[in-house]
């Protein structure tokens, strides 16, 4: 049989390689920004049209390229950054694989203009699908400009696979942030569809963070500094009370390179142990500096994952550095004692006639004894010093009170809202007489059990309610006649510039659900009305969740803002697992569920109920 193996032509090989490097417009942005930084630029401009689908351009004032280099830069494995394998362990540049420009040129129309300082004129090269279309001498300032047009023009499958502009732009902005955060000594600007989205002058790290995430961020930052032989840590963590529902603001940089590391993330999370509300995530902006010899950046083509020689030590150092900062800046005690106590007391003590709680006094406690962990003390009127319980046990302080509570206190106590467990919109808004169903029973505050003709029905209360709310919201948004409840005082909510952009896109749909925006500013919104089913206290959580859902776009759904909004609100507002329901509430839930168009799954396709026939039950008793 004849030989059948052939070497692939270069342009095909490049296209295949491109698949690894360039997944979406944001990947191009990353590579071009990194090249500009490697070229020693002090000012970098990023210009985007149609979320990068039409144009991505990066202009820098770096060292530029000679004519030969300009031409060579598009060859695969052509790099000025390493010469041999050993160099891989001494990397001080972002790039080193020499494949970015070659890959990009294989799947887009690329124009390069570049000039070195000492030259009078520069070089312009146009490349289309790996082929050089033209090469000219041009007058151009020192530095390099690379324009990437019509990305994936020759791979329609890839192009069609791109997400909506909102999502792709989001990814681009993320990359831009990552690069800009790692290099505050460089000024960056981002222009999106002709208007300036970010202008970040050279500044210190704190200022750079504030310039990106908004003025409100400043007060949220706690500095972290640690200098050891193996690792230098500098940067900030967000105060626990500002922790977000989303993981958006979590940044690790290792030697000025953004990296993702679930392991190190865990180190931070554990430093925050006991300080965060469940379901929230601390923000962090941390720069780690390590000897380049102790890391391997090569394991991932997009270079966002790296391998550390000694992960365990890094983990321990990071955790203790963050813990130390939180302690030093008095963050930890804020949660229980340092704040105005009326804010933290789970009922309105000041207004109540209550018995003074009995306080156990630890007479052997010596405040001057050097305990391993310094213990915060607070003296009470009697002058006795009382030893603080560990933070996790703070409720125990009120135990004495609770057991002696009179009715008034009891009522108030029941009003305490613990995070998401609080009661959300009642499922009985319409107040109609509920059609009598068979008896229902709530199991573990999670499932509703009921009988049906053929046997038994088991409903997941949280999921079922999601389905009900989802269909309600969708209906309201489509007929545009949602009921709104006017707020007594307008609600002022703060967001980052990007979050506001997302809200802007959803504003109209949100209004159809009953939200009333009286003012949308650069970094905040003012809300004067909310949907009837939405408690005021939940508004910010719902909007945050919504923004995060849009950013991460539920993968199975084709992007539709309305649908996403309905899903997101349903998820946020649905009664939670753990909530006990009255008989009539249970029955109403069952009835509403089966009045839905698709009662058997949640909006994200999870099973809402199961049935078990008498036959099946019988078999279990054989
Ligand atoms: P790598 O960055 O891995 O070396 P690239 O394909 O991104 O590979 O770039 C190839 C080469 O082109 C670089 O090594 C560099 O010499 C040159 N180059 C790319 N972009 C620029 C730029 N903006 N300014 C100066 N030189 C550049
Ligand atoms: Mg590069």
XYZ file of C-alpha atoms and ligand atoms in Angstrom:
650
model
C 0.000 0.000 0.000
C 1.236 3.480 -0.869
C 2.501 5.813 1.848
C -0.264 7.946 3.177
C 1.288 10.248 5.787
C 1.884 13.837 4.698
C 3.196 16.890 6.470
C 0.419 19.418 6.905
C 0.888 22.686 5.061
C 1.948 25.513 7.393
C -1.317 27.402 7.230
C -3.264 24.313 8.266
C -0.835 23.567 11.087
C -1.161 27.186 12.191
C -4.940 26.968 12.160
C -4.809 23.894 14.332
C -2.348 25.531 16.711
C -4.567 28.611 16.757
C -7.338 26.534 18.255
C -5.246 26.151 21.374
C -4.155 29.729 21.743
C -7.193 31.584 20.485
C -10.505 30.476 21.880
C -12.283 33.799 21.646
C -11.580 37.502 21.073
C -10.378 37.850 24.650
C -7.529 35.408 23.964
C -6.261 37.701 21.209
C -6.505 40.655 23.558
C -4.419 38.834 26.123
C -1.673 37.884 23.676
C -1.432 41.348 22.140
C -1.381 43.115 25.490
C 1.305 40.764 26.724
C 3.427 41.380 23.634
C 3.139 45.123 24.228
C 4.284 44.700 27.826
C 7.178 42.478 26.787
C 8.169 45.226 24.325
C 8.647 47.570 27.289
C 5.711 49.845 26.497
C 4.740 52.558 28.966
C 1.406 53.343 27.334
C -0.915 50.719 25.861
C -4.212 51.323 24.100
C -6.756 48.652 23.375
C -9.438 49.347 20.791
C -12.402 47.033 20.424
C -15.285 46.949 17.967
C -18.261 44.608 18.285
C -16.769 42.785 21.235
C -13.649 42.055 19.214
C -15.516 40.240 16.469
C -14.856 43.082 14.019
C -11.711 44.651 15.430
C -9.156 44.198 18.167
C -6.300 46.651 18.043
C -3.440 47.140 20.458
C -1.175 50.155 20.134
C 1.970 50.392 22.215
C 4.955 52.701 22.522
C 7.404 49.884 23.123
C 10.616 49.058 21.370
C 9.068 48.110 18.004
C 10.539 45.698 15.473
C 13.003 45.796 12.630
C 11.770 44.922 9.122
C 13.080 41.377 9.395
C 11.668 40.862 12.867
C 8.314 42.222 11.776
C 8.148 39.606 9.087
C 9.512 36.827 11.278
C 7.172 37.567 14.153
C 4.361 35.801 12.276
C 6.275 32.560 11.859
C 5.406 29.756 14.212
C 7.900 29.219 17.039
C 9.461 32.557 16.201
C 10.312 34.374 19.395
C 12.889 36.813 20.625
C 12.298 35.783 24.204
C 14.002 32.448 24.684
C 16.890 30.792 22.899
C 17.153 27.414 24.585
C 15.325 25.125 26.939
C 17.147 26.436 30.005
C 15.720 29.890 29.378
C 12.316 28.434 30.139
C 13.258 28.437 33.795
C 14.436 32.027 33.847
C 11.427 33.670 32.265
C 10.979 37.358 32.764
C 8.632 37.892 29.832
C 4.970 37.080 29.357
C 5.377 35.352 26.024
C 7.927 32.726 25.107
C 6.175 30.181 22.928
C 6.408 32.251 19.772
C 3.046 31.092 18.515
C 0.596 33.850 19.284
C 1.079 36.045 16.244
C 1.356 33.042 13.919
C -1.836 31.586 15.338
C -3.767 34.834 15.168
C -2.629 35.481 11.605
C -3.941 32.056 10.607
C -7.511 32.858 11.564
C -7.953 36.592 11.001
C -6.933 39.584 8.925
C -3.954 41.127 10.667
C -2.266 44.468 10.110
C 0.994 45.243 11.821
C 2.673 48.625 11.947
C 5.897 48.929 13.819
C 8.915 51.174 14.165
C 11.994 51.149 16.317
C 13.186 54.345 17.935
C 16.355 54.697 15.907
C 14.607 54.202 12.530
C 13.032 57.012 10.540
C 10.327 54.906 8.992
C 8.569 51.782 10.025
C 7.110 48.650 8.493
C 3.497 47.804 7.696
C 2.534 44.225 6.991
C -0.889 42.867 6.105
C -1.513 39.168 6.561
C -4.658 37.235 5.699
C -5.001 33.641 6.720
C -1.233 33.172 7.137
C -0.436 34.730 3.737
C 1.370 38.051 3.493
C -0.891 40.299 1.426
C 1.351 43.355 1.488
C 4.446 44.818 3.069
C 5.200 48.533 2.964
C 7.356 51.210 4.397
C 5.230 53.566 6.508
C 5.498 56.629 8.651
C 4.403 55.567 12.087
C 5.346 56.501 15.641
C 7.776 54.453 17.712
C 6.205 51.249 18.914
C 3.822 48.726 17.473
C 0.194 48.615 16.452
C -1.458 45.286 15.717
C -5.002 45.207 14.320
C -6.865 41.942 14.217
C -9.963 42.064 12.047
C -12.703 39.561 11.313
C -11.555 36.941 13.768
C -12.319 33.350 12.690
C -13.415 34.601 9.254
C -12.117 31.338 7.762
C -13.468 29.037 10.481
C -17.229 29.635 10.430
C -17.869 26.973 13.050
C -15.668 28.872 15.472
C -17.211 32.189 14.625
C -20.727 30.888 15.136
C -19.676 29.429 18.408
C -18.870 32.867 19.811
C -21.227 34.102 22.480
C -23.232 37.303 22.449
C -21.336 40.583 22.299
C -22.115 41.223 25.942
C -20.456 37.998 26.973
C -17.447 38.308 24.689
C -16.912 41.891 25.779
C -17.075 40.750 29.374
C -14.249 38.284 28.703
C -12.214 41.002 27.004
C -12.670 43.367 29.906
C -11.653 40.585 32.289
C -8.399 40.063 30.397
C -7.816 43.788 30.266
C -8.280 44.024 34.024
C -5.954 41.144 34.695
C -3.183 42.667 32.637
C -3.784 46.179 33.930
C -3.800 45.013 37.545
C -0.491 43.252 37.093
C 1.188 46.356 35.663
C 0.287 49.584 37.384
C 3.524 51.116 36.116
C 2.024 51.130 32.612
C -0.867 53.336 31.559
C -3.734 51.564 29.836
C -6.810 52.705 27.971
C -9.679 50.720 26.539
C -11.942 52.093 23.827
C -15.058 50.145 23.097
C -17.060 50.929 19.949
C -15.552 54.387 19.790
C -15.984 55.451 23.381
C -13.494 55.339 26.206
C -14.365 52.586 28.670
C -11.250 52.726 30.860
C -8.429 55.156 31.257
C -5.886 53.952 33.768
C -2.943 56.262 34.399
C 0.290 55.042 35.959
C -0.438 54.775 39.673
C 0.133 52.766 42.796
C -1.583 49.433 43.204
C -4.410 50.642 45.412
C -5.186 53.453 43.008
C -5.147 51.088 40.045
C -7.684 48.832 41.755
C -9.867 51.826 42.544
C -9.592 53.139 38.988
C -10.810 49.826 37.698
C -13.445 48.857 40.226
C -14.708 52.248 41.291
C -14.179 54.719 44.114
C -16.207 52.704 46.569
C -13.564 50.003 46.459
C -11.028 52.076 48.353
C -12.616 51.676 51.757
C -12.999 47.941 51.239
C -9.317 47.153 50.885
C -7.084 45.736 53.584
C -3.383 45.668 52.734
C -1.477 42.403 52.859
C 2.327 42.450 52.958
C 4.696 39.621 53.699
C 8.293 39.180 52.766
C 9.896 35.817 53.250
C 12.822 34.073 51.636
C 10.709 31.956 49.339
C 7.844 34.285 48.702
C 6.954 37.915 48.707
C 3.270 38.763 49.019
C 1.801 42.183 48.467
C -1.628 43.459 47.653
C -5.048 43.667 49.214
C -7.933 41.596 50.397
C -11.490 42.876 50.613
C -13.025 43.362 54.035
C -15.313 40.459 54.890
C -18.428 42.600 55.107
C -18.025 43.478 51.445
C -17.700 39.880 50.316
C -19.589 39.230 47.132
C -21.934 36.547 45.980
C -19.800 36.190 42.899
C -16.190 35.220 42.570
C -15.507 38.131 40.256
C -12.912 40.074 42.168
C -10.354 37.419 42.907
C -6.930 37.976 41.456
C -3.660 36.189 41.964
C -0.605 37.339 40.147
C 2.584 35.377 40.228
C 5.552 37.390 39.028
C 3.100 39.813 37.416
C 1.227 37.108 35.590
C -2.441 36.438 36.307
C -2.962 32.855 37.350
C -5.823 30.659 38.440
C -5.231 28.409 41.378
C -7.997 26.656 43.233
C -5.438 25.585 45.811
C -4.234 29.070 46.667
C -7.777 30.336 46.535
C -8.533 27.836 49.220
C -5.718 29.263 51.321
C -7.409 32.655 51.235
C -10.838 31.221 51.891
C -9.520 29.456 54.954
C -7.923 32.668 56.214
C -11.406 34.177 56.073
C -12.886 31.220 57.911
C -15.769 32.265 60.104
C -15.785 35.836 58.797
C -17.897 35.446 55.700
C -21.593 34.915 55.271
C -22.173 31.573 53.646
C -22.316 31.747 49.888
C -20.160 34.859 49.677
C -16.600 35.117 48.469
C -13.848 37.407 49.629
C -12.247 39.699 47.084
C -8.494 39.680 46.754
C -5.832 41.295 44.647
C -2.589 39.595 45.551
C 0.809 39.669 43.954
C 3.137 36.828 44.717
C 6.770 37.127 43.786
C 8.754 33.917 43.632
C 12.003 32.812 42.075
C 11.142 31.991 38.423
C 13.140 28.790 38.849
C 10.604 27.465 41.325
C 7.636 27.630 38.979
C 6.664 26.049 35.689
C 4.427 28.223 33.548
C 4.572 25.903 30.628
C 1.791 23.527 31.570
C -1.077 25.436 29.981
C -1.138 26.948 26.473
C -2.845 30.093 27.665
C -0.464 30.246 30.593
C -3.025 30.821 33.315
C -2.081 27.762 35.293
C 1.346 27.300 36.717
C 3.044 24.662 38.776
C 4.824 25.578 41.973
C 7.679 23.514 43.350
C 6.494 23.905 46.896
C 2.776 24.536 46.955
C 2.337 23.601 50.595
C 4.642 26.302 51.856
C 2.987 28.900 49.625
C -0.382 27.844 50.947
C 0.675 28.207 54.558
C 2.417 31.530 54.007
C -0.474 32.988 52.092
C -3.020 31.892 54.623
C -1.115 33.276 57.563
C -0.312 36.556 55.788
C -3.976 37.166 55.041
C -5.045 36.131 58.520
C -2.483 38.436 59.995
C -3.718 41.391 57.951
C -7.321 40.749 58.818
C -6.370 40.620 62.464
C -4.109 43.635 62.359
C -6.695 45.779 60.707
C -9.234 44.741 63.253
C -11.357 42.994 60.733
C -11.988 39.835 62.655
C -13.493 41.430 65.784
C -15.742 43.713 63.760
C -18.088 40.858 63.237
C -18.875 40.497 66.897
C -17.758 43.155 69.283
C -16.201 46.256 67.889
C -19.218 47.549 66.099
C -22.096 49.423 67.592
C -23.648 46.535 69.422
C -27.193 47.423 68.446
C -26.293 46.530 64.879
C -25.252 43.065 65.803
C -27.671 42.200 68.526
C -30.208 39.953 66.926
C -33.128 41.824 68.424
C -33.873 45.288 69.505
C -32.461 44.986 72.980
C -32.454 48.679 73.729
C -36.239 48.898 73.444
C -36.960 45.851 75.499
C -37.411 45.211 79.161
C -35.299 42.143 79.458
C -33.569 40.331 82.201
C -29.903 40.945 82.424
C -28.167 37.911 81.073
C -26.103 35.955 83.475
C -22.523 36.205 82.475
C -20.089 33.589 83.419
C -16.989 35.206 84.739
C -13.740 33.448 84.292
C -11.983 34.524 87.457
C -8.855 32.675 86.580
C -8.541 34.724 83.417
C -5.464 36.874 83.446
C -5.440 39.471 80.702
C -1.685 39.730 80.893
C -1.032 36.084 80.444
C 0.415 35.509 77.030
C -2.047 33.260 75.314
C -1.228 31.740 71.972
C -4.011 33.758 70.364
C -4.528 37.202 71.832
C -8.018 37.335 73.196
C -10.170 40.385 72.702
C -11.796 41.508 75.881
C -14.605 43.791 76.601
C -15.491 45.005 80.027
C -19.069 45.262 81.136
C -20.514 47.873 83.448
C -19.706 45.823 86.514
C -16.063 46.230 85.696
C -15.543 42.545 85.397
C -13.541 41.358 82.497
C -15.164 38.626 80.608
C -13.433 36.302 78.321
C -14.603 36.304 74.780
C -15.868 33.073 73.323
C -14.417 32.039 70.005
C -16.125 33.968 67.228
C -18.056 30.965 66.030
C -19.803 30.680 69.356
C -21.062 34.190 69.582
C -24.646 33.068 69.782
C -23.870 31.431 73.085
C -23.624 34.888 74.594
C -27.344 35.188 74.258
C -28.175 31.746 75.420
C -29.035 32.829 78.917
C -31.349 35.430 77.519
C -33.053 33.211 75.085
C -34.068 30.647 77.624
C -35.483 33.307 79.903
C -37.075 35.217 77.102
C -40.504 36.651 77.537
C -42.964 36.774 74.695
C -41.892 40.114 73.350
C -38.342 39.018 72.978
C -39.406 35.815 71.401
C -41.383 37.587 68.720
C -38.497 39.802 67.877
C -36.097 36.953 67.797
C -38.156 35.239 65.188
C -37.746 38.281 63.023
C -34.025 37.895 62.836
C -33.020 37.339 59.291
C -30.183 34.946 58.848
C -28.757 35.339 55.386
C -30.613 33.612 52.646
C -32.689 31.472 54.907
C -35.186 34.209 55.371
C -38.650 33.908 53.965
C -38.859 35.243 50.494
C -41.894 36.196 48.470
C -44.912 34.362 49.680
C -46.335 31.899 47.271
C -49.820 33.026 48.174
C -49.879 36.432 46.657
C -53.095 36.024 44.815
C -54.913 34.897 47.936
C -57.216 32.664 45.946
C -58.891 29.763 47.608
C -56.597 26.869 47.150
C -58.098 23.937 45.452
C -58.084 21.073 47.867
C -55.363 18.589 47.129
C -54.568 15.439 48.922
C -52.856 15.790 52.225
C -49.324 17.041 52.012
C -46.458 16.565 54.373
C -43.140 18.352 54.561
C -40.088 16.186 54.880
C -36.878 17.624 56.386
C -37.966 21.117 55.409
C -36.947 20.164 51.926
C -39.450 17.900 50.229
C -43.210 17.982 50.011
C -44.748 14.553 50.071
C -48.222 14.006 48.702
C -50.354 11.174 47.484
C -51.519 10.818 43.938
C -53.800 8.307 42.310
C -51.027 5.956 41.303
C -48.978 6.263 44.443
C -46.712 8.870 45.977
C -45.363 12.238 44.915
C -42.141 13.785 46.220
C -41.476 17.431 45.352
C -38.281 19.389 45.899
C -39.671 22.636 47.339
C -36.819 24.887 46.230
C -36.740 23.575 42.708
C -40.494 23.552 42.329
C -40.760 27.140 43.433
C -38.051 28.099 40.941
C -40.179 26.698 38.148
C -43.270 28.542 39.376
C -41.507 31.881 39.742
C -39.701 31.471 36.448
C -42.927 31.055 34.503
C -44.485 33.955 36.381
C -41.587 36.265 35.613
C -41.453 35.246 31.981
C -45.147 35.942 31.631
C -44.830 39.333 33.272
C -41.903 40.278 31.102
C -43.686 39.281 27.961
C -46.959 41.008 28.687
C -45.050 43.868 30.305
C -47.569 44.369 33.013
C -45.748 43.444 36.142
C -46.882 44.841 39.440
C -44.419 47.073 41.139
C -44.274 48.109 44.774
C -43.158 51.631 45.457
C -40.327 51.930 47.976
C -40.689 54.446 50.764
C -37.082 55.507 50.382
C -35.182 55.048 47.156
C -32.595 52.320 47.322
C -29.083 53.353 46.380
C -26.954 50.431 45.238
C -23.308 50.557 44.276
C -21.777 48.593 41.453
C -18.637 48.667 39.391
C -18.630 50.391 36.023
C -18.849 47.058 34.209
C -21.648 45.820 36.397
C -23.590 48.962 35.596
C -23.048 48.281 31.904
C -24.619 44.881 32.328
C -27.520 46.345 34.294
C -28.053 48.906 31.552
C -28.547 46.119 29.043
C -31.064 44.410 31.294
C -32.799 47.540 32.476
C -35.753 47.322 30.162
C -36.448 43.703 31.016
C -35.980 44.408 34.691
C -38.544 47.169 34.410
C -40.983 44.708 32.952
C -40.630 42.583 36.045
C -41.510 45.536 38.237
C -38.203 47.254 38.965
C -38.244 51.031 38.723
C -34.892 52.725 38.199
C -35.007 56.403 38.961
C -31.374 57.017 38.215
C -28.525 55.046 36.693
C -25.153 56.617 37.346
C -21.649 55.523 36.500
C -21.199 53.468 39.632
C -24.577 53.279 41.259
C -28.250 52.889 40.607
C -31.211 54.312 42.421
C -34.247 52.102 42.648
C -37.666 53.396 43.619
C -39.784 50.365 42.866
C -39.347 46.610 43.032
C -41.446 43.654 41.880
C -44.209 42.820 44.337
C -42.722 39.469 45.176
C -39.275 40.870 45.920
C -38.469 41.952 49.468
C -36.411 45.118 49.585
C -33.648 43.401 51.532
C -33.126 40.964 48.683
C -32.780 43.488 45.899
C -29.031 43.848 45.956
C -28.513 40.096 46.182
C -30.804 39.500 43.251
C -29.075 42.065 41.093
C -25.633 40.769 42.033
C -26.676 37.231 41.248
C -28.136 38.390 37.976
C -24.966 40.165 36.932
C -22.922 37.137 37.799
C -25.275 34.903 35.811
C -24.994 37.147 32.790
C -21.240 37.170 33.126
C -21.042 33.439 33.327
C -23.935 32.827 30.991
C -25.710 29.607 31.775
C -24.015 27.318 29.267
C -26.972 25.274 28.055
C -29.232 28.164 27.221
C -29.028 30.234 24.129
C -28.406 33.709 25.382
C -31.572 35.652 25.952
C -31.572 38.413 28.487
C -35.218 37.929 29.352
C -34.866 34.259 29.939
C -31.692 34.679 31.941
C -33.280 37.337 34.063
C -36.313 35.190 34.794
C -34.072 32.258 35.672
C -31.812 34.288 37.850
C -34.626 35.953 39.780
C -36.412 32.660 40.194
C -33.242 31.152 41.611
C -32.699 34.028 44.021
C -36.266 34.257 45.207
C -37.392 30.674 45.373
C -38.107 29.405 48.858
C -35.029 27.749 50.199
C -34.349 24.285 51.374
C -34.608 24.375 55.145
C -37.631 26.612 55.206
C -40.589 25.140 56.912
C -43.889 25.571 55.104
C -47.397 25.661 56.496
C -49.899 23.117 55.256
C -51.649 25.591 52.997
C -48.345 26.827 51.628
C -47.384 23.278 50.771
C -50.655 22.687 49.017
C -50.429 25.923 47.143
C -46.932 25.055 45.972
C -48.141 21.723 44.651
C -51.067 23.305 42.830
C -49.024 26.114 41.351
C -46.367 23.682 40.196
C -48.831 21.556 38.315
C -50.371 24.620 36.749
C -46.980 25.317 35.138
C -46.260 24.584 31.522
C -43.273 22.420 32.333
C -43.744 21.321 35.909
C -41.264 18.473 35.891
C -38.029 20.440 35.564
C -36.518 23.651 36.906
C -35.644 26.398 34.434
C -32.158 24.876 34.382
C -33.501 21.435 33.672
C -33.263 19.809 37.049
C -35.921 17.411 38.227
C -38.542 19.089 40.402
C -40.425 16.019 41.556
C -40.451 12.272 41.451
C -43.288 9.826 41.779
C -43.382 6.331 43.103
C -46.224 4.035 42.188
C -47.885 1.730 44.631
C -46.432 -1.142 42.615
C -42.945 0.144 43.161
C -43.641 0.614 46.812
C -45.058 -2.877 47.039
C -41.898 -4.288 45.537
C -39.887 -2.706 48.314
C -41.880 -4.680 50.840
C -41.374 -8.070 49.322
P 6.135 35.341 21.930
O 5.503 36.524 22.588
O 5.798 34.083 22.623
O 7.589 35.502 21.677
P 4.494 36.096 19.700
O 4.004 35.319 18.542
O 3.496 36.701 20.588
O 5.454 35.143 20.514
O 5.455 37.215 19.180
C 6.568 36.865 18.381
C 7.661 37.894 18.503
O 7.246 39.104 17.868
C 8.004 38.304 19.913
O 8.960 37.418 20.476
C 8.545 39.706 19.734
O 9.910 39.662 19.413
C 7.784 40.211 18.528
N 6.666 41.104 18.922
C 5.368 40.755 19.008
N 4.613 41.799 19.391
C 5.455 42.838 19.571
C 5.287 44.202 19.989
N 4.082 44.696 20.315
N 6.394 44.975 20.050
C 7.612 44.468 19.736
N 7.822 43.204 19.363
C 6.780 42.381 19.271
Mg 3.496 36.861 22.729
